[in-house]
């Protein structure tokens, strides 16, 4: 049995997170599964319990109730209101600038009373307002919505890379930390020319950015909560001027469905393409930041992409951040449609250029003479297996029963159904390595 995504379909019902996605549930021994709609953004029923069988008849009363429910489950302030509130907030003297930690909200003096039993921060400085990702709690939903913020080093690397490649505009899709680094420099350094538009489902950011800087967006169904106006903002941003090349950078939660993400990114790319005739058959330059074990899934949807060896590090992730003692290897990589040889990785961190592969690789990634490529995916040194005709992880051994390489203590029986999360065989959803991030 299992669950799989059929995708966004025209006429799908909506939950508070926009149009629901169509799924199919296949029970064991059954030929055809039953199809149903569920929330695109929340994998946890506790966050959004929207559910509807595809063939279910929904009465007019229930439809009306649902619409009302969706309306009531929108944020209490609109983006416009939040922008106005921000304008008033920055006029306040430091001593009157409070941020409610419980409500995750900047407070105006008239609202103090209402939040008097809540924990709050005082003296919110201009520097704090420039770094909302530090002020806000990272969302911690175990399944899809967890926020993992780039470590400074990785964020700075990305920005330097973007600039050195000649980009002047960044469509930041689910990368609030990168967006804020760009916005912060733009507001402080006079000759800093890069601009960013943040698309993210985390509406708390609307307190800090105008409608031209942030769109409330769902990347699993390409839904702009702000409607046509927000769509237009995005379109306008993508309409590049002559010397303002644009790149899309995205770091989605990876408990999510790759195909849903890919379909949204294709739509954003199409928006970019529609803005100008001059793009010919080019694809919008993109960095998709995602774990290396999703490589085959990403390439399935974007054959033009390749995976870089650079290990993206995070601040608030216990497993993937740089330890003081030695380095934990992060599994997160950059996938891009730019030419790999252009993506210069820092020599100080051990990356080197492989002249044969024409790309930068990590220090332990050895060029295999037989495969004729630098084959390591995880940063460790891989070894070539002659019967498998490929390089494998250092911890793997060739098993003659299975006729492939595996961990020494594996059980010699193939699970034929692929994992529900990543599609790979050999493990089930509950033990999928891609979920270990949460
Ligand atoms: N490393 C990035 C943050 C990545 S965490 C940085 O430091 O900037 C994933 C981001 O995707 C979060 O900002 C989260 O709010 C956003 N996100 C999660 N689900 C989303 C959805 N359905 N649509 C749009 N953004 C989403
Ligand atoms: Zn409060
Ligand atoms: Zn090589
Ligand atoms: Zn090899
Ligand atoms: Zn075996």
Tab-separated table of C-alpha atoms and ligand atoms in Angstrom:
chain	number	residue	atom	x	y	z
A	1	UNK	CA	0.000	0.000	0.000
A	2	UNK	CA	0.977	3.620	-0.225
A	3	UNK	CA	0.113	7.130	-1.035
A	4	UNK	CA	1.119	8.977	-4.121
A	5	UNK	CA	0.662	12.413	-5.490
A	6	UNK	CA	-1.225	12.960	-8.715
A	7	UNK	CA	-0.744	16.706	-8.513
A	8	UNK	CA	-2.559	19.964	-9.015
A	9	UNK	CA	-5.667	19.585	-11.122
A	10	UNK	CA	-8.036	22.221	-12.490
A	11	UNK	CA	-11.116	22.710	-10.376
A	12	UNK	CA	-9.557	21.313	-7.207
A	13	UNK	CA	-11.251	22.410	-3.963
A	14	UNK	CA	-9.398	24.872	-1.748
A	15	UNK	CA	-8.295	24.880	1.857
A	16	UNK	CA	-6.814	27.907	3.627
A	17	UNK	CA	-3.539	27.135	1.803
A	18	UNK	CA	-4.966	27.409	-1.691
A	19	UNK	CA	-6.006	24.662	-4.096
A	20	UNK	CA	-5.621	21.175	-2.637
A	21	UNK	CA	-3.575	18.502	-4.376
A	22	UNK	CA	-4.940	15.240	-5.686
A	23	UNK	CA	-3.550	12.071	-4.134
A	24	UNK	CA	-4.246	8.415	-4.578
A	25	UNK	CA	-4.249	5.898	-1.807
A	26	UNK	CA	-3.433	2.381	-2.893
A	27	UNK	CA	-4.338	-0.401	-0.532
A	28	UNK	CA	-2.546	-3.682	-0.711
A	29	UNK	CA	-3.964	-6.087	-3.250
A	30	UNK	CA	-6.003	-3.395	-4.892
A	31	UNK	CA	-5.565	-2.478	-8.519
A	32	UNK	CA	-6.784	1.056	-8.500
A	33	UNK	CA	-6.591	3.296	-5.490
A	34	UNK	CA	-9.116	5.781	-4.312
A	35	UNK	CA	-8.359	9.402	-5.109
A	36	UNK	CA	-8.731	12.278	-2.726
A	37	UNK	CA	-7.796	15.901	-2.223
A	38	UNK	CA	-5.649	17.051	0.686
A	39	UNK	CA	-3.790	20.175	1.726
A	40	UNK	CA	-0.768	20.952	-0.432
A	41	UNK	CA	1.246	22.642	2.285
A	42	UNK	CA	0.676	20.622	5.446
A	43	UNK	CA	1.497	16.975	5.698
A	44	UNK	CA	0.404	16.939	9.292
A	45	UNK	CA	-3.371	16.686	9.678
A	46	UNK	CA	-3.077	18.736	12.837
A	47	UNK	CA	-2.020	21.769	10.791
A	48	UNK	CA	-4.656	21.474	8.121
A	49	UNK	CA	-7.181	18.699	8.100
A	50	UNK	CA	-8.638	19.367	4.680
A	51	UNK	CA	-9.806	16.160	3.067
A	52	UNK	CA	-12.217	15.350	0.271
A	53	UNK	CA	-12.711	12.247	-1.851
A	54	UNK	CA	-12.418	13.068	-5.522
A	55	UNK	CA	-15.876	11.714	-6.261
A	56	UNK	CA	-17.464	13.143	-3.143
A	57	UNK	CA	-20.545	15.312	-3.602
A	58	UNK	CA	-20.190	18.457	-1.534
A	59	UNK	CA	-23.424	20.230	-0.694
A	60	UNK	CA	-23.855	23.964	-1.230
A	61	UNK	CA	-24.102	24.487	2.516
A	62	UNK	CA	-20.845	22.687	3.128
A	63	UNK	CA	-19.187	24.638	0.334
A	64	UNK	CA	-20.318	27.905	1.874
A	65	UNK	CA	-19.127	26.794	5.285
A	66	UNK	CA	-15.792	25.841	3.800
A	67	UNK	CA	-15.387	29.234	2.150
A	68	UNK	CA	-16.135	30.926	5.417
A	69	UNK	CA	-13.666	28.646	7.187
A	70	UNK	CA	-10.967	29.486	4.632
A	71	UNK	CA	-11.630	33.205	5.092
A	72	UNK	CA	-11.453	32.914	8.868
A	73	UNK	CA	-8.209	31.038	8.694
A	74	UNK	CA	-6.308	33.836	7.051
A	75	UNK	CA	-3.915	35.945	9.136
A	76	UNK	CA	-5.538	38.565	11.334
A	77	UNK	CA	-3.766	41.457	9.631
A	78	UNK	CA	-3.416	41.866	5.892
A	79	UNK	CA	-0.024	42.475	4.341
A	80	UNK	CA	-1.040	46.090	3.685
A	81	UNK	CA	-1.978	46.548	7.336
A	82	UNK	CA	1.308	45.028	8.417
A	83	UNK	CA	3.217	47.446	6.198
A	84	UNK	CA	1.352	50.370	7.760
A	85	UNK	CA	2.015	49.012	11.236
A	86	UNK	CA	5.714	48.737	10.435
A	87	UNK	CA	5.820	52.364	9.318
A	88	UNK	CA	4.380	53.376	12.676
A	89	UNK	CA	6.610	50.998	14.555
A	90	UNK	CA	9.856	52.475	13.219
A	91	UNK	CA	8.697	55.952	14.251
A	92	UNK	CA	8.578	54.836	17.885
A	93	UNK	CA	11.479	55.553	20.210
A	94	UNK	CA	13.519	52.454	21.049
A	95	UNK	CA	11.962	52.195	24.496
A	96	UNK	CA	8.534	51.684	22.949
A	97	UNK	CA	9.456	49.058	20.425
A	98	UNK	CA	8.204	45.695	21.590
A	99	UNK	CA	7.954	42.349	19.914
A	100	UNK	CA	5.553	39.755	21.319
A	101	UNK	CA	7.288	36.398	21.300
A	102	UNK	CA	4.109	34.465	21.793
A	103	UNK	CA	2.240	36.093	18.944
A	104	UNK	CA	5.413	36.628	16.893
A	105	UNK	CA	4.288	40.148	16.261
A	106	UNK	CA	5.611	43.683	16.446
A	107	UNK	CA	3.438	45.538	18.936
A	108	UNK	CA	2.196	49.097	18.816
A	109	UNK	CA	1.768	50.759	22.246
A	110	UNK	CA	-2.021	50.587	22.058
A	111	UNK	CA	-1.737	46.795	21.857
A	112	UNK	CA	0.542	46.256	24.855
A	113	UNK	CA	-2.378	45.756	27.173
A	114	UNK	CA	-3.763	42.878	25.139
A	115	UNK	CA	-0.394	41.093	25.264
A	116	UNK	CA	0.427	41.952	28.861
A	117	UNK	CA	0.595	38.316	29.941
A	118	UNK	CA	2.832	37.384	26.992
A	119	UNK	CA	6.596	37.244	26.848
A	120	UNK	CA	8.012	40.079	24.810
A	121	UNK	CA	11.320	41.558	23.690
A	122	UNK	CA	12.041	45.262	24.260
A	123	UNK	CA	14.116	47.901	22.523
A	124	UNK	CA	13.859	46.339	19.093
A	125	UNK	CA	16.708	47.938	17.190
A	126	UNK	CA	17.045	48.787	13.520
A	127	UNK	CA	19.552	45.941	13.248
A	128	UNK	CA	16.997	43.497	14.649
A	129	UNK	CA	14.402	44.723	12.184
A	130	UNK	CA	16.856	44.058	9.390
A	131	UNK	CA	17.225	40.445	10.565
A	132	UNK	CA	13.699	39.167	11.080
A	133	UNK	CA	14.894	35.560	10.765
A	134	UNK	CA	16.763	36.072	14.030
A	135	UNK	CA	13.831	37.760	15.718
A	136	UNK	CA	11.228	35.196	14.702
A	137	UNK	CA	11.272	31.679	16.051
A	138	UNK	CA	12.130	29.212	13.318
A	139	UNK	CA	8.917	27.327	12.625
A	140	UNK	CA	9.287	23.843	13.957
A	141	UNK	CA	6.689	21.718	12.376
A	142	UNK	CA	8.147	18.239	12.313
A	143	UNK	CA	6.913	17.296	8.925
A	144	UNK	CA	6.978	19.883	6.200
A	145	UNK	CA	7.238	23.336	7.587
A	146	UNK	CA	10.387	23.263	9.617
A	147	UNK	CA	12.624	26.221	8.908
A	148	UNK	CA	16.295	25.578	8.652
A	149	UNK	CA	18.261	28.770	8.395
A	150	UNK	CA	21.511	28.958	6.455
A	151	UNK	CA	24.643	29.268	8.526
A	152	UNK	CA	26.225	32.663	7.888
A	153	UNK	CA	29.092	31.056	6.049
A	154	UNK	CA	26.812	29.272	3.600
A	155	UNK	CA	24.558	32.284	3.133
A	156	UNK	CA	27.520	34.540	2.432
A	157	UNK	CA	28.943	31.963	0.032
A	158	UNK	CA	25.658	31.831	-1.888
A	159	UNK	CA	25.426	35.590	-2.125
A	160	UNK	CA	29.056	35.991	-3.234
A	161	UNK	CA	28.529	33.292	-5.829
A	162	UNK	CA	25.367	34.951	-7.118
A	163	UNK	CA	27.139	38.287	-7.425
A	164	UNK	CA	30.247	36.850	-9.056
A	165	UNK	CA	28.060	35.117	-11.620
A	166	UNK	CA	26.687	38.515	-12.534
A	167	UNK	CA	23.179	38.240	-11.126
A	168	UNK	CA	21.540	41.386	-9.809
A	169	UNK	CA	18.121	40.052	-8.864
A	170	UNK	CA	17.243	37.075	-6.755
A	171	UNK	CA	13.861	35.401	-6.609
A	172	UNK	CA	14.134	33.935	-3.104
A	173	UNK	CA	11.662	31.084	-2.833
A	174	UNK	CA	11.650	29.852	0.758
A	175	UNK	CA	15.011	31.463	1.506
A	176	UNK	CA	14.223	34.241	4.021
A	177	UNK	CA	17.763	34.294	5.362
A	178	UNK	CA	19.279	34.951	1.938
A	179	UNK	CA	16.604	37.537	1.229
A	180	UNK	CA	17.325	39.351	4.449
A	181	UNK	CA	21.063	39.357	3.828
A	182	UNK	CA	20.443	40.979	0.456
A	183	UNK	CA	17.880	43.487	1.745
A	184	UNK	CA	20.040	44.388	4.677
A	185	UNK	CA	23.084	45.101	2.501
A	186	UNK	CA	20.953	47.000	0.007
A	187	UNK	CA	19.719	49.301	2.754
A	188	UNK	CA	23.166	49.912	4.199
A	189	UNK	CA	25.701	49.810	1.393
A	190	UNK	CA	25.295	52.428	-1.238
A	191	UNK	CA	26.955	50.588	-4.096
A	192	UNK	CA	25.220	47.287	-3.402
A	193	UNK	CA	23.037	46.659	-6.422
A	194	UNK	CA	21.379	43.295	-5.744
A	195	UNK	CA	17.630	43.091	-5.108
A	196	UNK	CA	15.510	40.221	-3.847
A	197	UNK	CA	11.855	39.231	-3.780
A	198	UNK	CA	10.924	36.703	-1.097
A	199	UNK	CA	8.214	34.143	-1.817
A	200	UNK	CA	7.375	32.205	1.326
A	201	UNK	CA	4.427	30.694	3.137
A	202	UNK	CA	5.563	32.194	6.436
A	203	UNK	CA	3.314	35.227	6.685
A	204	UNK	CA	5.174	36.595	9.697
A	205	UNK	CA	7.620	38.095	7.213
A	206	UNK	CA	4.933	40.465	5.930
A	207	UNK	CA	5.553	42.507	9.077
A	208	UNK	CA	9.029	43.424	7.855
A	209	UNK	CA	8.746	43.660	4.087
A	210	UNK	CA	6.571	45.635	1.703
A	211	UNK	CA	4.434	44.069	-1.003
A	212	UNK	CA	7.325	44.610	-3.435
A	213	UNK	CA	9.708	42.651	-1.241
A	214	UNK	CA	7.614	39.740	-0.023
A	215	UNK	CA	4.775	37.654	-1.428
A	216	UNK	CA	2.877	35.182	0.689
A	217	UNK	CA	3.276	32.138	-1.518
A	218	UNK	CA	2.750	28.386	-1.408
A	219	UNK	CA	5.422	26.570	-3.395
A	220	UNK	CA	3.564	23.265	-3.419
A	221	UNK	CA	0.715	24.583	-5.537
A	222	UNK	CA	2.150	27.840	-6.922
A	223	UNK	CA	-0.480	29.789	-5.029
A	224	UNK	CA	-0.171	33.519	-4.339
A	225	UNK	CA	-2.276	34.305	-1.288
A	226	UNK	CA	-2.300	37.966	-2.325
A	227	UNK	CA	-4.118	37.136	-5.564
A	228	UNK	CA	-3.569	38.858	-8.888
A	229	UNK	CA	-1.772	41.856	-7.342
A	230	UNK	CA	0.888	39.610	-5.825
A	231	UNK	CA	1.161	37.662	-9.051
A	232	UNK	CA	1.781	40.931	-10.839
A	233	UNK	CA	4.462	41.939	-8.316
A	234	UNK	CA	6.269	38.712	-9.055
A	235	UNK	CA	5.865	39.127	-12.795
A	236	UNK	CA	7.217	42.673	-12.591
A	237	UNK	CA	10.196	41.511	-10.576
A	238	UNK	CA	10.956	38.819	-13.131
A	239	UNK	CA	10.851	41.315	-15.949
A	240	UNK	CA	14.522	42.030	-15.933
A	241	UNK	CA	16.148	45.178	-17.186
A	242	UNK	CA	19.066	44.910	-19.547
A	243	UNK	CA	21.902	44.324	-17.126
A	244	UNK	CA	19.959	42.869	-14.250
A	245	UNK	CA	20.207	39.130	-14.649
A	246	UNK	CA	17.847	37.116	-12.464
A	247	UNK	CA	18.357	33.891	-10.607
A	248	UNK	CA	15.838	31.846	-8.645
A	249	UNK	CA	17.146	30.399	-5.393
A	250	UNK	CA	15.010	27.949	-3.469
A	251	UNK	CA	15.484	25.819	-0.364
A	252	UNK	CA	12.215	23.941	0.100
A	253	UNK	CA	11.292	21.800	3.067
A	254	UNK	CA	12.254	18.353	1.939
A	255	UNK	CA	9.552	16.350	3.540
A	256	UNK	CA	7.510	17.671	0.652
A	257	UNK	CA	6.727	16.216	-2.723
A	258	UNK	CA	9.406	16.803	-5.324
A	259	UNK	CA	6.946	16.685	-8.201
A	260	UNK	CA	4.751	19.371	-6.650
A	261	UNK	CA	7.781	21.601	-6.105
A	262	UNK	CA	9.085	20.963	-9.615
A	263	UNK	CA	5.735	21.862	-11.091
A	264	UNK	CA	5.676	25.190	-9.210
A	265	UNK	CA	9.243	26.025	-10.176
A	266	UNK	CA	8.381	25.316	-13.796
A	267	UNK	CA	5.535	27.795	-13.483
A	268	UNK	CA	7.850	30.439	-12.027
A	269	UNK	CA	10.314	29.737	-14.833
A	270	UNK	CA	7.506	30.122	-17.343
A	271	UNK	CA	6.581	33.485	-15.791
A	272	UNK	CA	10.177	34.579	-16.299
A	273	UNK	CA	10.189	33.332	-19.850
A	274	UNK	CA	6.967	35.164	-20.647
A	275	UNK	CA	8.426	38.466	-19.526
A	276	UNK	CA	10.723	38.766	-22.493
A	277	UNK	CA	11.188	37.474	-25.986
A	278	UNK	CA	14.940	37.487	-25.691
A	279	UNK	CA	15.295	34.365	-23.586
A	280	UNK	CA	15.159	32.097	-26.622
A	281	UNK	CA	15.297	28.564	-25.370
A	282	UNK	CA	17.029	29.413	-22.151
A	283	UNK	CA	15.821	28.267	-18.780
A	284	UNK	CA	15.675	30.701	-15.900
A	285	UNK	CA	18.940	30.296	-13.952
A	286	UNK	CA	18.164	28.418	-10.749
A	287	UNK	CA	19.722	27.126	-7.561
A	288	UNK	CA	17.571	24.433	-5.995
A	289	UNK	CA	19.024	23.577	-2.610
A	290	UNK	CA	18.126	20.026	-1.612
A	291	UNK	CA	19.686	16.822	-0.217
A	292	UNK	CA	21.924	14.805	-2.522
A	293	UNK	CA	19.748	11.686	-2.257
A	294	UNK	CA	17.061	13.483	-4.237
A	295	UNK	CA	19.397	13.860	-7.204
A	296	UNK	CA	17.641	11.376	-9.459
A	297	UNK	CA	14.212	12.810	-8.598
A	298	UNK	CA	15.276	16.355	-9.407
A	299	UNK	CA	16.976	15.327	-12.637
A	300	UNK	CA	13.825	13.514	-13.648
A	301	UNK	CA	12.014	16.848	-13.704
A	302	UNK	CA	14.961	19.049	-14.661
A	303	UNK	CA	17.353	17.118	-16.912
A	304	UNK	CA	19.374	20.289	-17.409
A	305	UNK	CA	20.309	20.437	-13.710
A	306	UNK	CA	23.428	19.084	-12.122
A	307	UNK	CA	24.397	18.655	-8.519
A	308	UNK	CA	27.270	20.607	-6.995
A	309	UNK	CA	29.469	19.163	-4.267
A	310	UNK	CA	29.146	22.210	-2.014
A	311	UNK	CA	27.722	21.269	1.376
A	312	UNK	CA	25.141	23.783	2.529
A	313	UNK	CA	25.231	24.275	6.282
A	314	UNK	CA	22.494	25.334	8.641
A	315	UNK	CA	22.456	27.171	11.930
A	316	UNK	CA	19.618	25.616	13.802
A	317	UNK	CA	20.021	22.083	12.680
A	318	UNK	CA	21.672	19.891	15.259
A	319	UNK	CA	22.836	17.386	12.701
A	320	UNK	CA	23.970	19.442	9.798
A	321	UNK	CA	25.745	22.349	11.315
A	322	UNK	CA	29.461	22.720	11.546
A	323	UNK	CA	30.555	21.315	14.865
A	324	UNK	CA	33.372	22.845	16.845
A	325	UNK	CA	35.084	19.508	16.806
A	326	UNK	CA	35.373	18.196	13.320
A	327	UNK	CA	32.777	18.595	10.684
A	328	UNK	CA	29.494	16.847	10.368
A	329	UNK	CA	28.782	16.402	6.736
A	330	UNK	CA	25.662	18.122	5.530
A	331	UNK	CA	23.718	16.142	2.909
A	332	UNK	CA	22.326	19.332	1.386
A	333	UNK	CA	23.580	20.424	-2.030
A	334	UNK	CA	23.002	22.983	-4.753
A	335	UNK	CA	21.302	21.777	-7.930
A	336	UNK	CA	21.660	24.148	-10.828
A	337	UNK	CA	21.097	24.577	-14.537
A	338	UNK	CA	24.156	26.831	-14.796
A	339	UNK	CA	27.315	25.342	-16.171
A	340	UNK	CA	29.028	23.450	-13.309
A	341	UNK	CA	32.432	24.873	-14.146
A	342	UNK	CA	31.088	28.353	-13.354
A	343	UNK	CA	30.219	27.360	-9.805
A	344	UNK	CA	33.512	28.038	-8.079
A	345	UNK	CA	33.672	26.343	-4.675
A	346	UNK	CA	35.921	27.666	-1.892
A	347	UNK	CA	39.434	26.218	-1.889
A	348	UNK	CA	39.757	27.110	1.815
A	349	UNK	CA	37.146	24.449	2.503
A	350	UNK	CA	38.994	21.867	0.463
A	351	UNK	CA	37.063	22.009	-2.781
A	352	UNK	CA	39.174	21.622	-5.930
A	353	UNK	CA	38.619	21.754	-9.660
A	354	UNK	CA	38.523	18.468	-11.577
A	355	UNK	CA	39.776	19.278	-15.059
A	356	UNK	CA	38.265	16.130	-16.544
A	357	UNK	CA	34.799	16.606	-15.022
A	358	UNK	CA	35.038	20.369	-15.494
A	359	UNK	CA	33.548	21.077	-12.100
A	360	UNK	CA	34.560	21.773	-8.537
A	361	UNK	CA	34.453	18.767	-6.229
A	362	UNK	CA	34.973	18.142	-2.529
A	363	UNK	CA	38.422	17.177	-1.307
A	364	UNK	CA	37.670	13.480	-0.782
A	365	UNK	CA	35.830	13.088	-4.064
A	366	UNK	CA	38.295	11.108	-6.149
A	367	UNK	CA	38.134	10.954	-9.911
A	368	UNK	CA	37.384	7.300	-10.756
A	369	UNK	CA	39.289	6.136	-13.823
A	370	UNK	CA	36.731	3.473	-14.658
A	371	UNK	CA	33.603	5.611	-14.270
A	372	UNK	CA	35.549	8.536	-15.658
A	373	UNK	CA	33.987	10.924	-13.192
A	374	UNK	CA	34.238	12.192	-9.652
A	375	UNK	CA	31.615	9.866	-8.270
A	376	UNK	CA	31.166	10.649	-4.590
A	377	UNK	CA	27.779	12.072	-3.711
A	378	UNK	CA	28.127	12.470	0.011
A	379	UNK	CA	31.601	13.979	0.292
A	380	UNK	CA	33.261	10.768	1.456
A	381	UNK	CA	35.653	8.833	-0.717
A	382	UNK	CA	33.738	6.226	-2.725
A	383	UNK	CA	35.122	2.983	-4.128
A	384	UNK	CA	34.598	1.334	-7.456
A	385	UNK	CA	32.707	-1.973	-7.537
A	386	UNK	CA	33.589	-4.030	-10.605
A	387	UNK	CA	30.485	-6.275	-10.768
A	388	UNK	CA	28.175	-3.270	-10.167
A	389	UNK	CA	30.157	-1.266	-12.720
A	390	UNK	CA	29.957	1.830	-10.580
A	391	UNK	CA	31.346	3.546	-7.529
A	392	UNK	CA	29.594	2.935	-4.229
A	393	UNK	CA	29.662	4.305	-0.689
A	394	UNK	CA	32.713	3.324	1.372
A	395	UNK	CA	30.466	1.465	3.838
A	396	UNK	CA	28.988	-0.806	1.161
A	397	UNK	CA	30.020	-4.266	0.078
A	398	UNK	CA	29.006	-6.330	-2.871
A	399	UNK	CA	26.395	-8.934	-1.973
A	400	UNK	CA	26.298	-11.878	-4.334
A	401	UNK	CA	22.803	-12.908	-3.335
A	402	UNK	CA	21.320	-9.503	-4.064
A	403	UNK	CA	23.742	-8.949	-6.901
A	404	UNK	CA	24.369	-5.424	-5.825
A	405	UNK	CA	26.216	-3.454	-3.198
A	406	UNK	CA	24.676	-2.865	0.194
A	407	UNK	CA	25.518	-2.434	3.842
A	408	UNK	CA	27.153	-5.514	5.311
A	409	UNK	CA	24.264	-6.183	7.704
A	410	UNK	CA	21.452	-5.721	5.184
A	411	UNK	CA	18.682	-8.275	4.867
A	412	UNK	CA	18.815	-10.138	1.596
A	413	UNK	CA	15.335	-9.492	0.341
A	414	UNK	CA	14.305	-6.796	-1.938
A	415	UNK	CA	11.406	-4.596	-1.075
A	416	UNK	CA	9.944	-4.038	-4.488
A	417	UNK	CA	7.795	-1.044	-3.622
A	418	UNK	CA	9.765	2.193	-3.539
A	419	UNK	CA	9.809	4.422	-0.521
A	420	UNK	CA	6.837	6.713	-0.349
A	421	UNK	CA	8.914	9.796	0.353
A	422	UNK	CA	11.901	9.560	-1.975
A	423	UNK	CA	10.843	6.761	-4.287
A	424	UNK	CA	13.974	4.738	-3.687
A	425	UNK	CA	13.824	1.064	-2.903
A	426	UNK	CA	15.328	-0.624	0.126
A	427	UNK	CA	13.620	1.285	2.871
A	428	UNK	CA	10.174	2.407	3.874
A	429	UNK	CA	8.796	5.828	4.511
A	430	UNK	CA	9.363	5.607	8.271
A	431	UNK	CA	13.088	5.095	7.829
A	432	UNK	CA	13.571	7.333	4.802
A	433	UNK	CA	16.878	9.175	5.111
A	434	UNK	CA	15.262	12.293	3.715
A	435	UNK	CA	13.123	12.668	6.822
A	436	UNK	CA	16.020	12.534	9.214
A	437	UNK	CA	16.340	16.296	8.965
A	438	UNK	CA	13.345	16.787	11.230
B	1	LIG	N1	17.693	27.910	4.418
B	1	LIG	C1	16.648	28.882	4.151
B	1	LIG	C2	15.364	28.498	4.819
B	1	LIG	C3	14.861	27.144	4.343
B	1	LIG	S1	13.614	26.477	5.381
B	1	LIG	C4	17.144	30.234	4.653
B	1	LIG	O1	17.956	30.249	5.573
B	1	LIG	O2	16.753	31.269	4.104
B	1	LIG	C5	12.258	26.334	4.259
B	1	LIG	C6	11.565	27.640	3.967
B	1	LIG	O3	10.463	27.329	3.128
B	1	LIG	C7	11.011	28.334	5.188
B	1	LIG	O4	11.257	29.707	5.100
B	1	LIG	C8	9.518	28.043	5.130
B	1	LIG	O5	8.725	29.079	5.689
B	1	LIG	C9	9.296	27.936	3.639
B	1	LIG	N2	8.152	27.081	3.295
B	1	LIG	C10	7.744	25.946	3.885
B	1	LIG	N3	6.654	25.456	3.265
B	1	LIG	C11	6.387	26.304	2.254
B	1	LIG	C12	5.383	26.350	1.256
B	1	LIG	N4	4.435	25.411	1.165
B	1	LIG	N5	5.405	27.366	0.371
B	1	LIG	C13	6.353	28.335	0.457
B	1	LIG	N6	7.316	28.350	1.381
B	1	LIG	C14	7.339	27.345	2.261
B	2	LIG	ZN1	1.126	38.418	22.350
B	3	LIG	ZN1	36.559	14.124	-12.050
B	4	LIG	ZN1	33.893	4.030	-10.391
B	5	LIG	ZN1	22.191	-9.234	-0.038
